[in-house]
């Protein structure tokens, strides 16, 4: 935070410019810098006018804090005022009346103004802004209008150390946004602006665009029914992982989503954001092969189906080297411009993501990259290719330095930006000579499948972006958040968002102290002590394992736990292998000599139980706080779910000893834990299955759509993909959720069936029949997915009393 006085404002601005220039990566070539500056200049020219942006920022304030709508004055300023960078300035306003503005916030865009507002509310008023589902806003600490705190010595100037703050993963649209209406999107865009996000992905509604494009190539609407996935699986249909699953898409859906996209883009533009639009990656309908028989179209292999079912798997890829690729890609870009206007120059394309080229020849790879870019630039002469860098991690055996260089250097200088998608755990920039000179964005991935799991690496977030930016030869041009699902772990996203405005590393313990005061509205010693524990345990995952919740309640091991033998070890080995490749993601799992399944655990559970005890001790002071309620329920769930993992293993050991009574005791305790956690989750509105299902049904305009959307919603969070009678989906439980209603109606019956079958095999002195168990479970799951039972959308019960009772029951 830089304090400047009115009298020395110009001097300090000059000093800031000098300091900033000296901190630029020394070998980020002049040519590259000019190329990035050229992109920024073109994007600036597309922004809404200052009055439009100022009004948009004012509207954010009025939705967030309507009582103070006259307390702030907003003004757009040029980058020259900020030393050539994006920035916000917070100053006291010379008041002419008692009811007039108290604080003046200037910024280079409306996003910067909103960021300045957020910064002021956080660091001068002790307020806190979170997603509604993670506790919402805490604004009780903000003084009344007329009494807002003054900023010292004339003002506060905060510059962006890098120009871009990127947001979203290509699958977030399916795991989190799929059932959103405009009301929910409006809240999200407000949240983006307050967090300083100026480069968001904008993928909604693209199927309507694709329909128009492909019909121009003589593909009928009916033929596209087998191409598009269902609403909850659109992300993977777009990537060419599957086709038809959960579909078809109705005309109602296509029109509704296109209309929604236009509202989203309009609001993003009003706020001065640069939306990132999709482009053509080569994924085409099967019908195109018949219409263009000479085109270089390849049918891809299976992606996570049980038996390679062609109804859903093995999509078609048009080779970028084929002239038809450029035609289709150009048509898609132009159709978007026709629908939306000239709103951006940045387009996402991940044609090689989890789909390696047919040869590793660098010359061939370079030609493919050039063709992908040509399709974009033919549609938009100023196009810039934004590419996820996940492939360099997930397929590292293929993407060696020659192949990486060939792809990254296949486009003109300054026409590609790479997302270092997994930089919080496995940064690629450090092992690739800064992506061989290509501008990149340091990204936090963090969450897989939208799982609910307390997890993170606060030290990596607080220092990683700074280390990358000031490193020798740095080509870093942004920070980003690329989680697969949002609305969890608010502490992680609060800190990561701040790194868009932090030039120095953050001292996490000190930051957490102010974070807890803001989040709960007051300073509570027990809470501060609890967060010290959480910082060194849950939020200190240094094992380099990509966290995906494998707690046994939500991902029950699909195996025969009979006494170990070579065959049993082989089956368990398959279980671990599934964990490594599930969802197309490759994870680093530690080798273990045990033949028992191991859920991911990276901290002392005893310490975290003590943190929960401290949290509970603060209950009398914070029982009315929604942020405290969310955190207490989540922490209690975390502690009990880890306990359930141990109870499950106790049950398996009892089964192996053929100890029927012990197996009964441990299995009943596991089942009781599921019931108790369900009751706990039911006490907070934000952990309810009913909310997810009802939001899906609300988008439907007829009974047929309602049944389809509900099936999509139920299937994504459970079995995910296709099954056979005797085999679960390879992706079962990938998007698992700790939601009340889901535990009681889905995970509880599964555990009950499984343990019942284990007990029965011991009573009859027979081998456990894994195939019979799978038949029974898959049949139940299919019926549940097709069900229409209604689940609550409002919390019930006293969350604090329930959490205290469960703590005493299991740890007292």
mmCIF file of C-alpha atoms in Angstrom, residues 330-489:
data_model
loop_
_atom_site.group_PDB
_atom_site.id
_atom_site.type_symbol
_atom_site.label_atom_id
_atom_site.label_comp_id
_atom_site.label_asym_id
_atom_site.label_seq_id
_atom_site.Cartn_x
_atom_site.Cartn_y
_atom_site.Cartn_z
ATOM 1 C CA UNK A 330 -13.030 -18.460 -39.395
ATOM 2 C CA UNK A 331 -16.805 -18.885 -39.739
ATOM 3 C CA UNK A 332 -17.185 -19.413 -35.990
ATOM 4 C CA UNK A 333 -15.198 -16.300 -35.046
ATOM 5 C CA UNK A 334 -17.139 -14.194 -37.549
ATOM 6 C CA UNK A 335 -20.490 -15.554 -36.341
ATOM 7 C CA UNK A 336 -19.594 -14.570 -32.779
ATOM 8 C CA UNK A 337 -18.662 -11.063 -33.917
ATOM 9 C CA UNK A 338 -21.965 -10.865 -35.800
ATOM 10 C CA UNK A 339 -23.917 -11.878 -32.669
ATOM 11 C CA UNK A 340 -21.954 -9.987 -30.006
ATOM 12 C CA UNK A 341 -20.090 -7.239 -31.823
ATOM 13 C CA UNK A 342 -16.349 -6.640 -31.757
ATOM 14 C CA UNK A 343 -15.956 -7.234 -28.010
ATOM 15 C CA UNK A 344 -12.540 -8.897 -27.709
ATOM 16 C CA UNK A 345 -9.398 -10.026 -29.481
ATOM 17 C CA UNK A 346 -8.618 -12.902 -27.108
ATOM 18 C CA UNK A 347 -9.840 -16.408 -27.901
ATOM 19 C CA UNK A 348 -9.371 -19.658 -26.040
ATOM 20 C CA UNK A 349 -8.374 -22.835 -27.868
ATOM 21 C CA UNK A 350 -7.102 -26.097 -26.354
ATOM 22 C CA UNK A 351 -7.032 -28.407 -29.340
ATOM 23 C CA UNK A 352 -4.208 -30.527 -27.907
ATOM 24 C CA UNK A 353 -5.527 -30.705 -24.342
ATOM 25 C CA UNK A 354 -5.516 -34.416 -23.340
ATOM 26 C CA UNK A 355 -5.326 -35.179 -27.047
ATOM 27 C CA UNK A 356 -1.748 -35.304 -28.297
ATOM 28 C CA UNK A 357 -0.871 -34.794 -31.993
ATOM 29 C CA UNK A 358 -0.363 -37.993 -34.032
ATOM 30 C CA UNK A 359 3.384 -37.388 -34.316
ATOM 31 C CA UNK A 360 5.974 -35.651 -32.170
ATOM 32 C CA UNK A 361 7.727 -34.144 -35.170
ATOM 33 C CA UNK A 362 8.278 -30.454 -34.256
ATOM 34 C CA UNK A 363 7.753 -29.294 -37.837
ATOM 35 C CA UNK A 364 4.354 -30.995 -37.948
ATOM 36 C CA UNK A 365 3.360 -29.613 -34.533
ATOM 37 C CA UNK A 366 4.350 -26.124 -35.650
ATOM 38 C CA UNK A 367 2.166 -26.428 -38.755
ATOM 39 C CA UNK A 368 -0.800 -27.496 -36.626
ATOM 40 C CA UNK A 369 -0.375 -24.537 -34.290
ATOM 41 C CA UNK A 370 -0.089 -22.157 -37.224
ATOM 42 C CA UNK A 371 -3.323 -23.529 -38.697
ATOM 43 C CA UNK A 372 -5.192 -23.109 -35.401
ATOM 44 C CA UNK A 373 -4.091 -19.496 -35.229
ATOM 45 C CA UNK A 374 -4.877 -18.867 -38.892
ATOM 46 C CA UNK A 375 -8.494 -19.908 -38.275
ATOM 47 C CA UNK A 376 -8.709 -17.301 -35.510
ATOM 48 C CA UNK A 377 -6.900 -14.511 -37.306
ATOM 49 C CA UNK A 378 -8.908 -14.971 -40.495
ATOM 50 C CA UNK A 379 -11.997 -14.251 -38.422
ATOM 51 C CA UNK A 380 -10.406 -11.477 -36.361
ATOM 52 C CA UNK A 381 -7.191 -9.968 -37.751
ATOM 53 C CA UNK A 382 -6.124 -8.923 -34.240
ATOM 54 C CA UNK A 383 -6.814 -12.318 -32.627
ATOM 55 C CA UNK A 384 -4.671 -13.518 -29.733
ATOM 56 C CA UNK A 385 -4.625 -17.235 -28.849
ATOM 57 C CA UNK A 386 -5.112 -17.951 -25.136
ATOM 58 C CA UNK A 387 -4.139 -21.559 -24.405
ATOM 59 C CA UNK A 388 -4.356 -23.622 -21.234
ATOM 60 C CA UNK A 389 -0.915 -24.998 -20.410
ATOM 61 C CA UNK A 390 -2.359 -28.107 -18.759
ATOM 62 C CA UNK A 391 -1.132 -30.330 -21.584
ATOM 63 C CA UNK A 392 2.497 -29.601 -20.699
ATOM 64 C CA UNK A 393 1.831 -31.158 -17.283
ATOM 65 C CA UNK A 394 -0.699 -33.888 -18.033
ATOM 66 C CA UNK A 395 1.141 -35.145 -21.139
ATOM 67 C CA UNK A 396 4.685 -34.215 -20.115
ATOM 68 C CA UNK A 397 6.108 -37.379 -21.665
ATOM 69 C CA UNK A 398 5.004 -36.087 -25.071
ATOM 70 C CA UNK A 399 5.605 -32.358 -24.666
ATOM 71 C CA UNK A 400 9.365 -32.249 -24.386
ATOM 72 C CA UNK A 401 11.249 -28.972 -25.099
ATOM 73 C CA UNK A 402 11.332 -29.402 -28.910
ATOM 74 C CA UNK A 403 7.581 -30.087 -29.067
ATOM 75 C CA UNK A 404 6.728 -27.270 -26.631
ATOM 76 C CA UNK A 405 8.836 -24.777 -28.560
ATOM 77 C CA UNK A 406 7.276 -25.881 -31.841
ATOM 78 C CA UNK A 407 3.759 -25.222 -30.580
ATOM 79 C CA UNK A 408 4.527 -22.043 -28.634
ATOM 80 C CA UNK A 409 6.503 -20.517 -31.484
ATOM 81 C CA UNK A 410 4.037 -21.524 -34.201
ATOM 82 C CA UNK A 411 2.255 -18.159 -34.061
ATOM 83 C CA UNK A 412 3.592 -14.619 -34.535
ATOM 84 C CA UNK A 413 5.249 -12.947 -31.569
ATOM 85 C CA UNK A 414 2.715 -11.493 -29.150
ATOM 86 C CA UNK A 415 -0.171 -13.559 -30.536
ATOM 87 C CA UNK A 416 -0.225 -16.263 -27.859
ATOM 88 C CA UNK A 417 -0.743 -16.211 -24.084
ATOM 89 C CA UNK A 418 -0.362 -19.408 -22.058
ATOM 90 C CA UNK A 419 -2.157 -20.174 -18.812
ATOM 91 C CA UNK A 420 0.277 -21.866 -16.421
ATOM 92 C CA UNK A 421 -2.790 -23.657 -15.144
ATOM 93 C CA UNK A 422 -1.339 -25.605 -12.225
ATOM 94 C CA UNK A 423 1.286 -23.128 -11.024
ATOM 95 C CA UNK A 424 0.133 -23.370 -7.412
ATOM 96 C CA UNK A 425 1.407 -26.980 -7.307
ATOM 97 C CA UNK A 426 3.467 -27.659 -10.432
ATOM 98 C CA UNK A 427 4.554 -24.456 -12.203
ATOM 99 C CA UNK A 428 5.651 -25.057 -15.779
ATOM 100 C CA UNK A 429 7.281 -21.647 -16.216
ATOM 101 C CA UNK A 430 10.204 -22.690 -14.026
ATOM 102 C CA UNK A 431 11.054 -25.746 -16.133
ATOM 103 C CA UNK A 432 10.411 -24.315 -19.592
ATOM 104 C CA UNK A 433 12.572 -21.194 -19.708
ATOM 105 C CA UNK A 434 9.497 -19.040 -19.095
ATOM 106 C CA UNK A 435 7.499 -20.886 -21.762
ATOM 107 C CA UNK A 436 10.381 -20.197 -24.128
ATOM 108 C CA UNK A 437 9.709 -16.482 -24.151
ATOM 109 C CA UNK A 438 5.908 -16.608 -24.538
ATOM 110 C CA UNK A 439 3.768 -14.417 -22.224
ATOM 111 C CA UNK A 440 1.983 -16.464 -19.575
ATOM 112 C CA UNK A 441 -0.453 -16.139 -16.683
ATOM 113 C CA UNK A 442 0.418 -17.656 -13.269
ATOM 114 C CA UNK A 443 -2.690 -19.616 -12.307
ATOM 115 C CA UNK A 444 -4.213 -21.279 -9.288
ATOM 116 C CA UNK A 445 -6.024 -24.528 -10.187
ATOM 117 C CA UNK A 446 -6.838 -25.763 -6.688
ATOM 118 C CA UNK A 447 -10.213 -27.476 -7.116
ATOM 119 C CA UNK A 448 -11.189 -30.543 -9.136
ATOM 120 C CA UNK A 449 -14.765 -31.512 -9.930
ATOM 121 C CA UNK A 450 -16.307 -28.875 -7.689
ATOM 122 C CA UNK A 451 -15.568 -31.104 -4.684
ATOM 123 C CA UNK A 452 -16.234 -29.764 -1.197
ATOM 124 C CA UNK A 453 -12.940 -30.217 0.605
ATOM 125 C CA UNK A 454 -10.946 -27.838 2.775
ATOM 126 C CA UNK A 455 -7.607 -27.694 0.989
ATOM 127 C CA UNK A 456 -4.998 -25.266 -0.259
ATOM 128 C CA UNK A 457 -1.428 -23.988 -0.206
ATOM 129 C CA UNK A 458 -1.511 -20.452 1.157
ATOM 130 C CA UNK A 459 2.274 -20.062 1.081
ATOM 131 C CA UNK A 460 2.351 -20.917 -2.613
ATOM 132 C CA UNK A 461 -0.307 -18.311 -3.354
ATOM 133 C CA UNK A 462 1.339 -15.626 -1.231
ATOM 134 C CA UNK A 463 4.751 -15.987 -2.863
ATOM 135 C CA UNK A 464 4.445 -17.927 -6.134
ATOM 136 C CA UNK A 465 3.199 -15.092 -8.352
ATOM 137 C CA UNK A 466 5.827 -12.718 -6.965
ATOM 138 C CA UNK A 467 8.660 -15.224 -7.431
ATOM 139 C CA UNK A 468 7.526 -15.807 -11.013
ATOM 140 C CA UNK A 469 7.199 -12.127 -11.846
ATOM 141 C CA UNK A 470 10.608 -11.057 -10.522
ATOM 142 C CA UNK A 471 12.460 -14.151 -11.743
ATOM 143 C CA UNK A 472 15.161 -13.817 -14.360
ATOM 144 C CA UNK A 473 13.808 -13.750 -17.921
ATOM 145 C CA UNK A 474 10.216 -13.570 -16.632
ATOM 146 C CA UNK A 475 7.462 -13.359 -19.241
ATOM 147 C CA UNK A 476 4.607 -13.349 -16.731
ATOM 148 C CA UNK A 477 1.772 -11.005 -17.721
ATOM 149 C CA UNK A 478 -1.004 -11.977 -15.326
ATOM 150 C CA UNK A 479 -2.393 -14.012 -12.462
ATOM 151 C CA UNK A 480 -5.431 -16.239 -12.686
ATOM 152 C CA UNK A 481 -7.864 -18.542 -10.902
ATOM 153 C CA UNK A 482 -8.719 -21.705 -12.847
ATOM 154 C CA UNK A 483 -10.596 -23.893 -10.358
ATOM 155 C CA UNK A 484 -12.921 -26.529 -11.831
ATOM 156 C CA UNK A 485 -15.644 -25.554 -9.369
ATOM 157 C CA UNK A 486 -16.195 -22.398 -7.299
ATOM 158 C CA UNK A 487 -17.993 -21.589 -4.021
ATOM 159 C CA UNK A 488 -15.652 -23.328 -1.596
ATOM 160 C CA UNK A 489 -12.505 -22.450 0.413
#
